[in-house]
Amino acid sequence: MKFLKLALGLLLGAILIFVPFSTWQSAPAESVQTLAVQLDGRKKPLDTVARETLVQIHGASTYRTTDGQTLDATSAYLSLWFNDRDWNQEPLILVNYRPLKVAVGLDEERKYFSFSELMQSSLPKYFSQARQQQVANLDLSRSDREALTIADRMSLMLDTVANVGALPLVPHPTDVKGTWVSLDEASDYYEPEVTADLLAAYELMQMSYLAHGQVESLAPMAQKLHEQVQQLSPQVYPRDRALQREVFFNRLHAFGKAWHVYAVAFLIMLGITLLDFTNWYWLPMGTFAAGLGIQIYGFALRIAIADRPPVTNMYESVVWVGFGIAALAMAFELNTRSRYYMLAAAPLAISALVLADSLPAVLDASIQPLVPVLRDNFWLSIHVPTITLSYACFALAMGLGHIILGHYLLAPEQSKRVKRLSKLNYNVLQVGVLLLAAGIILGGIWAHFSWGRFWGWDPKETWAAIALLCYLAPLHGRFVGWVNQLGMAVASVVSFNAVLMAWYGVNFVLGQGLHSYGFGTGGSPWIATLVGLDLAFVLVTVWRDRRRQAHLAAEKAVESGDYVTAPVESAA
């Protein structure tokens, strides 16, 4: 019977994954989307270029124009490329750092501004000052870094609109690693008649788009252009299968589908736990397994596209930690059948994937060339996944810690359940400490080969060590009896802030050290607010438990007669 329920759960998850079915079919504009471009150090389809460009400028993969039209990434990019509207007046450029908007005289309540609005503000002067500080190697403030980011967005928009024929679509004749050129520069590599044919095909595309305004109308001309440039250098041009795979990966959005499946599995598991329908345990487990399956498939596609492990930037690490939380919870669940591992893991895995999905301006999902220190795939494949899996373990422990604290706050009479949950939490913390210690050692060995020293007190290294100590202390305290069940739950929640600092704070707040390839900006106020609220929850729970313990002690003293009454003086 359990196999039938497991199969039903897998079927439910598969339905959620495959709907809408159009995702798994070729798009009408695929011949446009699969045009190969050499950009940012790799060859990729035009669909990826369009998505990355729009996300970098606008912070989203769709854009709603001033006349109410919603454009997907490909449509918006072609509209910019062919310049079919007055893009100077479109509020396309994302400016979301409030102090900078106040400093340059922009409306602080708005997120998007046109190119003209930004140029008419005092932002260009701010750009100049920030650039001078950068050239002089001076420390940049958060506003300076944000100003330079906006300058990059404006420059990218200007390049996309103004340089109509500058996109490197034409491959090098012989060298696989050679530089591609634009259609205007194709004569540098090929005969004039070949160049003329390419330009004619491109101009036909441009006229068709300007006449119809539909990406689908370009499909025949784009297919012809694709065939022409491919025939110029078949050994250099990417295979159609590789281009189609990346377009399909973009369209599938596997990590977005995964969190939807996790959410359904969580709701089912929560329902059977509250209603005590334990016989249906395998239904949500099957659904949860389907979510893991689609996330693994997404990783397989990304690895095939990037030719490296998917753990090289903050976006990939957030997605990987979300997967690690879910995978570890599944492993612990299969061993214990407790239900609480999944109940703790699902909201955290969902949160990680939603953050990765909804903050493209902060968590850049683009696949970029690796910096030299990361190009050793052996160490990259074992050190970073080990460290981030330890983060996943500690996140799972944090989730269990919240469940335990919730019991202390709302259901303190459930002492047997709290004891069981504390044991489950302890097992996760042990695995997390083991993984983090192993990851630090592996990182030291990699640093020895890359930088010539095992340990250098780099901020990333220092905070990893601090995080390890923050978990070793309560574990040893529990072993000798200094820390009770409540103390371990508090430690599971509070100590995760050290992990958050090592993972997010060093890269996005401090922005210093040899791990500069992972640096970024954004999200700090939200993180600080969530941490503050979480610490307040912990304090309220501890205070409530202390009051309850004092009340119980007083009642026990009254019942045993072990209390002192004040002397009564005589009337005389």
XYZ file of C-alpha atoms in Angstrom:
572
model
C 0.000 0.000 0.000
C 2.819 2.405 0.805
C 4.245 1.889 -2.690
C 0.905 2.922 -4.183
C 0.876 6.118 -2.106
C 4.502 6.799 -3.008
C 3.602 6.349 -6.679
C 0.642 8.717 -6.272
C 2.959 11.316 -4.740
C 5.444 10.948 -7.612
C 2.589 11.246 -10.102
C 1.315 14.407 -8.424
C 4.810 15.884 -8.511
C 5.223 14.918 -12.180
C 1.944 16.632 -13.083
C 3.108 19.822 -11.346
C 6.417 19.620 -13.224
C 4.992 18.960 -16.679
C 2.254 21.623 -16.534
C 2.154 23.678 -18.682
C 3.040 21.127 -21.354
C 4.112 23.922 -23.723
C 7.267 24.276 -21.609
C 8.492 20.948 -22.981
C 7.761 21.867 -26.604
C 9.797 23.969 -29.021
C 8.851 27.656 -28.988
C 7.705 29.313 -32.259
C 10.615 31.762 -32.005
C 13.271 29.148 -31.198
C 15.199 29.812 -34.423
C 15.650 33.413 -33.200
C 16.500 32.360 -29.660
C 19.123 29.809 -30.759
C 21.265 32.237 -32.769
C 24.720 31.798 -31.250
C 26.579 34.795 -29.792
C 30.091 34.951 -28.325
C 29.750 37.245 -25.326
C 31.249 37.527 -21.842
C 33.784 34.826 -22.525
C 31.517 32.073 -23.830
C 29.245 31.108 -26.710
C 25.559 31.233 -25.829
C 22.188 31.537 -27.562
C 20.553 34.900 -28.188
C 17.815 33.903 -25.723
C 20.366 33.869 -22.885
C 21.875 37.177 -24.031
C 18.396 38.729 -24.017
C 17.577 37.441 -20.523
C 20.894 38.499 -19.021
C 20.721 41.934 -20.624
C 17.179 42.669 -19.460
C 17.852 41.358 -15.949
C 21.015 43.441 -15.633
C 19.268 46.632 -16.784
C 15.764 46.131 -15.381
C 16.209 43.557 -12.625
C 13.518 41.292 -14.117
C 13.085 39.011 -17.137
C 9.994 40.850 -18.413
C 9.242 44.529 -19.010
C 5.937 46.416 -19.113
C 6.150 49.375 -21.468
C 4.557 52.775 -20.899
C 1.772 51.866 -23.339
C 0.857 48.777 -21.268
C 2.509 46.098 -23.411
C 4.303 43.281 -21.574
C 7.484 42.137 -23.294
C 9.361 38.937 -22.510
C 13.160 39.009 -22.546
C 13.567 38.167 -26.239
C 10.938 40.694 -27.349
C 12.385 43.437 -25.139
C 15.923 42.755 -26.351
C 14.930 42.798 -30.027
C 12.966 45.991 -29.429
C 16.102 47.540 -27.946
C 18.287 46.031 -30.644
C 16.134 47.304 -33.513
C 15.232 50.496 -31.568
C 11.555 50.448 -32.535
C 10.453 52.892 -29.785
C 11.848 55.859 -27.878
C 13.789 53.910 -25.279
C 15.237 57.100 -23.793
C 11.801 57.785 -22.277
C 10.996 54.230 -21.112
C 11.415 53.713 -17.329
C 13.578 50.639 -17.879
C 16.594 51.171 -15.608
C 16.444 49.786 -12.068
C 17.539 52.125 -9.240
C 16.592 50.547 -5.923
C 19.049 51.968 -3.355
C 17.063 54.623 -1.507
C 19.955 56.688 -0.020
C 21.458 57.117 -3.481
C 18.122 58.239 -4.929
C 17.794 60.821 -2.173
C 21.367 62.022 -2.726
C 20.906 62.615 -6.478
C 17.381 64.047 -6.320
C 15.359 61.106 -7.663
C 11.937 60.036 -6.403
C 12.774 57.600 -3.611
C 9.452 55.761 -3.956
C 10.117 54.721 -7.560
C 12.236 51.754 -8.638
C 12.539 52.349 -12.383
C 13.695 55.416 -14.294
C 14.264 56.335 -17.912
C 17.685 57.061 -19.366
C 16.709 60.713 -19.824
C 15.593 61.104 -16.197
C 18.869 59.723 -14.890
C 20.958 61.895 -17.164
C 19.042 65.015 -16.069
C 19.629 64.245 -12.375
C 22.907 64.739 -10.541
C 23.698 61.044 -10.981
C 26.350 61.566 -13.732
C 28.339 63.771 -11.329
C 28.053 61.040 -8.697
C 29.295 58.514 -11.279
C 32.378 60.616 -11.950
C 33.256 60.920 -8.272
C 32.800 57.192 -7.647
C 34.901 56.312 -10.692
C 37.726 58.591 -9.541
C 37.728 56.907 -6.121
C 37.775 53.511 -7.793
C 40.733 54.445 -10.013
C 42.579 55.790 -6.964
C 41.967 52.454 -5.132
C 40.068 54.207 -2.351
C 37.408 52.467 -0.279
C 33.998 52.824 -1.895
C 30.839 53.428 0.099
C 27.666 51.463 -0.559
C 26.292 54.464 -2.481
C 29.440 54.589 -4.618
C 29.149 50.888 -5.493
C 25.471 51.261 -6.303
C 26.212 54.300 -8.491
C 28.779 52.329 -10.483
C 26.259 49.511 -10.906
C 23.694 51.948 -12.314
C 26.356 53.385 -14.617
C 26.940 49.867 -15.952
C 23.185 49.429 -16.511
C 22.953 52.681 -18.440
C 26.027 51.831 -20.503
C 24.642 48.395 -21.358
C 21.320 49.874 -22.436
C 23.075 52.464 -24.583
C 25.274 49.814 -26.202
C 22.296 47.575 -26.931
C 20.296 50.370 -28.564
C 23.034 52.291 -30.365
C 25.305 49.514 -31.648
C 22.786 47.838 -33.910
C 25.241 45.634 -35.779
C 27.807 45.121 -33.015
C 26.564 41.776 -31.659
C 29.291 39.152 -32.306
C 27.289 36.624 -34.357
C 29.987 35.656 -36.878
C 32.393 32.874 -35.791
C 36.140 32.782 -36.273
C 36.999 30.792 -39.417
C 39.283 28.210 -37.761
C 40.017 28.853 -34.070
C 37.517 27.416 -31.569
C 38.755 29.948 -28.993
C 39.082 32.767 -31.516
C 37.232 36.073 -31.314
C 33.884 36.343 -33.059
C 32.932 39.519 -34.892
C 29.761 41.422 -35.691
C 27.995 41.308 -39.057
C 29.508 44.698 -39.889
C 32.990 43.301 -39.278
C 32.507 39.961 -41.032
C 34.672 41.148 -43.936
C 37.680 40.868 -41.606
C 37.341 37.085 -41.845
C 35.320 36.326 -44.985
C 34.887 37.367 -48.613
C 32.814 40.494 -49.408
C 30.027 38.517 -51.089
C 29.652 36.347 -47.975
C 29.461 39.445 -45.810
C 26.875 40.982 -48.121
C 24.646 37.882 -47.839
C 24.848 37.984 -44.034
C 23.991 41.685 -43.907
C 21.084 41.153 -46.286
C 19.654 38.399 -44.071
C 20.032 40.615 -41.005
C 18.397 43.635 -42.701
C 15.503 41.426 -43.748
C 15.050 40.430 -40.103
C 15.118 44.065 -39.043
C 12.527 45.134 -41.630
C 10.231 42.238 -40.751
C 10.370 43.077 -37.037
C 9.768 46.773 -37.597
C 6.825 45.920 -39.848
C 5.142 43.289 -37.662
C 6.585 43.786 -34.160
C 6.396 40.034 -33.498
C 9.376 37.823 -32.696
C 7.652 34.843 -34.331
C 7.640 36.642 -37.692
C 11.448 36.542 -37.688
C 11.666 32.753 -37.471
C 12.266 32.008 -41.223
C 14.855 34.788 -41.626
C 16.565 33.885 -38.338
C 16.770 30.227 -39.425
C 18.390 31.286 -42.700
C 20.898 33.524 -40.894
C 21.621 30.721 -38.447
C 22.400 28.306 -41.288
C 24.579 30.859 -43.078
C 26.849 31.631 -40.108
C 26.975 27.958 -39.129
C 28.167 26.939 -42.600
C 30.954 29.517 -42.443
C 32.758 27.585 -39.687
C 30.990 24.328 -38.680
C 33.873 23.223 -36.447
C 33.754 26.477 -34.431
C 30.013 27.164 -34.314
C 28.229 25.490 -31.356
C 26.121 22.449 -32.104
C 22.400 23.003 -32.466
C 21.773 20.553 -29.635
C 23.867 22.613 -27.203
C 22.086 25.847 -28.148
C 18.647 24.220 -27.914
C 19.545 22.717 -24.530
C 20.351 26.138 -23.063
C 17.179 27.682 -24.509
C 15.190 24.794 -23.034
C 16.925 25.267 -19.658
C 15.913 28.930 -19.671
C 12.330 28.084 -20.605
C 11.965 25.130 -18.199
C 12.921 27.170 -15.130
C 13.545 23.940 -13.209
C 14.387 25.554 -9.874
C 11.143 27.532 -9.956
C 9.177 24.338 -10.612
C 11.022 22.613 -7.762
C 9.859 25.033 -5.091
C 6.248 24.738 -6.277
C 6.471 20.963 -5.857
C 8.120 21.321 -2.434
C 5.304 23.652 -1.362
C 2.610 21.122 -2.303
C 4.506 18.323 -0.529
C 4.860 20.488 2.596
C 1.147 21.312 2.703
C 0.215 17.645 2.370
C 2.687 16.591 5.073
C 1.470 19.358 7.380
C -2.121 18.237 6.826
C -1.485 14.563 7.608
C 0.542 15.568 10.691
C -2.156 17.841 12.093
C -4.949 15.410 11.260
C -2.894 12.370 12.326
C -3.343 10.617 8.961
C 0.018 8.873 9.324
C -0.958 6.135 6.865
C -0.622 8.709 4.077
C 2.994 9.495 4.966
C 4.354 8.289 1.615
C 2.131 10.551 -0.491
C 3.973 13.802 0.398
C 7.262 11.917 0.415
C 6.688 10.917 -3.204
C 5.790 14.497 -4.138
C 8.857 15.800 -2.319
C 11.033 13.270 -4.183
C 9.632 14.590 -7.480
C 10.723 18.092 -6.463
C 14.221 16.787 -5.764
C 14.163 15.074 -9.158
C 13.364 18.225 -11.153
C 15.991 20.191 -9.200
C 18.613 17.526 -9.936
C 17.607 17.669 -13.607
C 18.022 21.449 -13.548
C 21.498 21.059 -12.055
C 22.399 18.488 -14.728
C 21.392 20.929 -17.477
C 23.305 23.821 -15.893
C 26.418 21.672 -15.420
C 26.245 20.574 -19.075
C 25.945 24.216 -20.179
C 28.663 25.639 -17.892
C 30.930 22.554 -17.836
C 31.556 22.985 -14.115
C 29.879 22.392 -10.734
C 26.951 24.786 -10.089
C 28.479 26.450 -7.006
C 30.568 29.348 -8.347
C 28.499 32.413 -7.377
C 25.946 33.477 -4.797
C 22.951 32.539 -6.973
C 24.232 29.005 -7.512
C 25.154 28.569 -3.853
C 21.664 29.664 -2.721
C 20.055 27.178 -5.119
C 22.524 24.480 -4.069
C 21.883 25.089 -0.349
C 18.136 24.852 -1.034
C 18.743 21.517 -2.712
C 21.037 20.397 0.109
C 18.381 21.174 2.724
C 15.811 19.116 0.812
C 18.181 16.221 0.042
C 19.488 15.971 3.616
C 15.942 16.118 4.983
C 14.941 13.291 2.627
C 17.909 11.193 3.787
C 17.137 11.782 7.473
C 13.425 11.157 6.850
C 14.036 7.804 5.195
C 16.061 6.812 8.249
C 13.668 8.038 10.966
C 10.149 8.436 9.392
C 9.732 11.397 11.747
C 7.895 13.829 9.382
C 9.580 16.758 11.145
C 12.692 16.764 8.979
C 10.565 17.460 5.940
C 8.351 19.948 7.773
C 11.478 21.866 8.825
C 13.243 21.568 5.458
C 10.488 22.398 2.969
C 9.910 26.059 4.020
C 13.669 26.686 4.040
C 14.257 25.053 0.641
C 11.297 27.005 -0.753
C 12.648 30.264 0.716
C 16.080 29.691 -0.831
C 14.651 28.949 -4.279
C 12.170 31.838 -4.121
C 14.994 34.239 -3.194
C 17.106 32.968 -6.091
C 14.106 33.290 -8.390
C 12.870 36.720 -7.343
C 16.072 38.754 -6.803
C 17.921 38.596 -10.136
C 19.471 42.029 -9.584
C 21.078 40.786 -6.345
C 21.605 37.096 -7.162
C 22.963 37.030 -10.699
C 21.922 33.781 -12.405
C 24.098 34.285 -15.494
C 26.832 31.768 -16.313
C 30.110 33.673 -16.408
C 33.720 32.554 -17.027
C 35.548 31.530 -13.876
C 38.315 33.583 -12.330
C 41.689 31.766 -12.438
C 41.589 30.586 -8.809
C 38.320 28.701 -9.455
C 39.406 26.947 -12.633
C 40.651 23.843 -10.849
C 37.480 21.791 -11.109
C 38.781 19.117 -8.737
C 38.990 21.425 -5.715
C 35.961 23.400 -6.838
C 33.984 20.155 -6.997
C 34.792 19.039 -3.447
C 35.519 22.140 -1.316
C 32.601 24.410 -2.214
C 29.866 21.705 -2.229
C 31.140 20.426 1.136
C 31.053 23.884 2.707
C 27.623 24.713 1.283
C 26.203 21.330 2.328
C 27.293 22.182 5.864
C 25.325 25.417 5.499
C 22.353 23.303 4.404
C 22.742 21.104 7.502
C 22.831 24.116 9.793
C 19.819 25.614 8.007
C 17.921 22.365 8.584
C 18.961 22.467 12.258
C 17.740 26.065 12.404
C 14.369 24.927 11.041
C 14.128 22.176 13.644
C 15.231 24.668 16.296
C 12.316 26.917 15.371
C 9.899 23.989 15.678
C 11.326 23.144 19.117
C 11.131 26.784 20.252
C 7.574 26.913 18.943
C 6.718 23.997 21.209
C 8.330 25.715 24.202
C 6.307 28.843 23.440
C 2.922 27.356 22.503
C 2.867 23.704 23.629
C 5.291 23.275 26.552
C 3.356 20.250 27.788
C 4.574 18.222 24.777
C 7.795 17.244 26.528
C 8.111 13.833 24.832
C 7.834 15.368 21.387
C 10.350 18.084 22.323
C 12.778 15.425 23.513
C 12.419 13.544 20.224
C 12.833 16.715 18.174
C 15.942 17.630 20.173
C 17.505 14.274 19.307
C 16.707 14.794 15.628
C 18.249 18.257 15.802
C 21.380 16.963 17.520
C 21.986 14.440 14.717
C 21.795 17.178 12.084
C 24.200 19.421 14.001
C 26.743 16.598 14.226
C 26.688 16.089 10.449
C 26.889 19.848 9.856
C 29.970 20.256 12.067
C 31.655 17.330 10.328
C 30.981 18.812 6.881
C 32.067 22.348 7.847
C 35.314 21.129 9.443
C 36.061 19.000 6.352
C 35.227 21.930 4.070
C 37.569 24.278 5.955
C 40.415 21.770 5.749
C 39.814 21.190 2.026
C 39.714 24.959 1.474
C 43.035 25.314 3.268
C 44.638 22.694 1.036
C 43.249 24.476 -2.063
C 44.524 27.812 -0.720
C 47.972 26.244 -0.273
C 48.084 25.290 -3.950
C 46.472 28.526 -5.222
C 47.830 31.226 -2.876
C 50.848 29.547 -1.317
C 49.498 29.322 2.250
C 47.061 27.108 4.140
C 45.541 29.858 6.299
C 45.744 33.640 6.084
C 42.926 35.009 8.271
C 41.039 36.166 5.201
C 37.522 37.345 6.237
C 35.935 34.312 4.563
C 38.287 31.928 6.356
C 37.896 33.730 9.674
C 34.114 33.669 9.634
C 34.059 30.014 8.602
C 36.165 29.258 11.687
C 33.891 31.425 13.861
C 30.837 29.545 12.554
C 32.472 26.210 13.366
C 33.250 27.360 16.940
C 29.676 28.646 17.365
C 28.419 25.087 16.834
C 31.238 23.204 18.580
C 30.652 25.127 21.838
C 26.985 24.086 22.371
C 27.668 20.529 21.199
C 30.415 20.160 23.806
C 28.195 21.913 26.353
C 25.456 19.358 25.730
C 27.954 16.504 26.071
C 29.023 17.620 29.568
C 25.481 18.600 30.600
C 25.867 22.379 30.582
C 23.352 22.941 27.782
C 19.806 21.561 27.959
C 17.247 20.937 25.202
C 16.123 24.558 25.107
C 19.725 25.730 25.006
C 20.475 23.501 21.988
C 17.404 24.810 20.178
C 18.479 28.391 20.879
C 22.018 27.593 19.706
C 20.672 26.052 16.474
C 18.854 29.278 15.666
C 21.314 31.884 16.952
C 24.480 30.181 15.655
C 23.100 30.209 12.119
C 23.773 33.955 12.113
C 27.498 33.116 12.050
C 26.875 30.936 8.987
C 24.883 33.772 7.437
C 27.803 36.122 8.023
C 30.318 33.699 6.512
C 28.054 32.975 3.558
C 26.350 36.300 2.840
C 27.903 38.959 5.080
C 31.512 38.585 3.967
C 30.520 38.842 0.283
C 27.698 41.401 0.421
C 28.413 43.457 3.557
C 32.179 43.448 4.188
C 33.173 43.065 0.526
C 36.831 42.483 1.425
C 39.314 39.650 1.068
C 40.735 37.241 -1.484
C 37.287 35.755 -2.207
C 36.354 38.843 -4.248
C 34.891 36.711 -7.062
C 31.835 36.223 -4.845
C 31.275 39.860 -3.880
C 28.011 41.695 -4.534
C 25.590 44.213 -3.086
C 21.953 44.289 -2.027
C 19.537 42.721 0.423
C 21.213 43.925 3.630
C 18.182 45.744 5.157
C 15.942 42.716 4.588
C 18.476 40.313 6.084
C 19.031 42.576 9.096
C 15.275 42.868 9.666
C 14.730 39.098 9.492
C 17.654 38.443 11.849
C 16.303 41.024 14.310
C 12.811 39.507 14.274
C 14.234 36.017 14.694
C 16.343 37.021 17.684
C 13.289 38.705 19.207
C 11.365 35.423 18.798
C 14.173 33.557 20.582
C 14.249 36.064 23.460
C 10.469 35.931 23.908
C 10.543 32.124 23.952
C 13.363 31.968 26.520
C 11.677 34.617 28.685
C 8.363 32.742 28.519
C 10.048 29.459 29.470
C 11.877 31.088 32.383
C 8.567 32.445 33.697
C 6.947 29.054 33.301
C 9.804 27.327 35.115
C 9.632 29.874 37.943
C 5.871 29.390 38.197
C 6.243 25.597 38.329
C 8.943 25.897 40.978
C 6.709 28.140 43.080
C 3.795 25.712 42.777
C 6.030 22.809 43.759
C 7.284 24.723 46.783
C 3.722 25.463 47.907
C 2.681 21.829 47.508
C 5.651 20.602 49.562
C 5.249 23.302 52.237
C 8.801 24.413 51.606
C 8.169 28.145 51.813
C 8.546 30.913 54.399
C 5.685 33.060 55.687
C 6.173 36.512 57.127
C 5.892 36.725 60.959
C 2.631 38.184 62.290
C 3.133 40.816 64.980
C 0.767 40.832 67.981
C -1.725 43.617 68.374
C 0.005 44.618 71.565
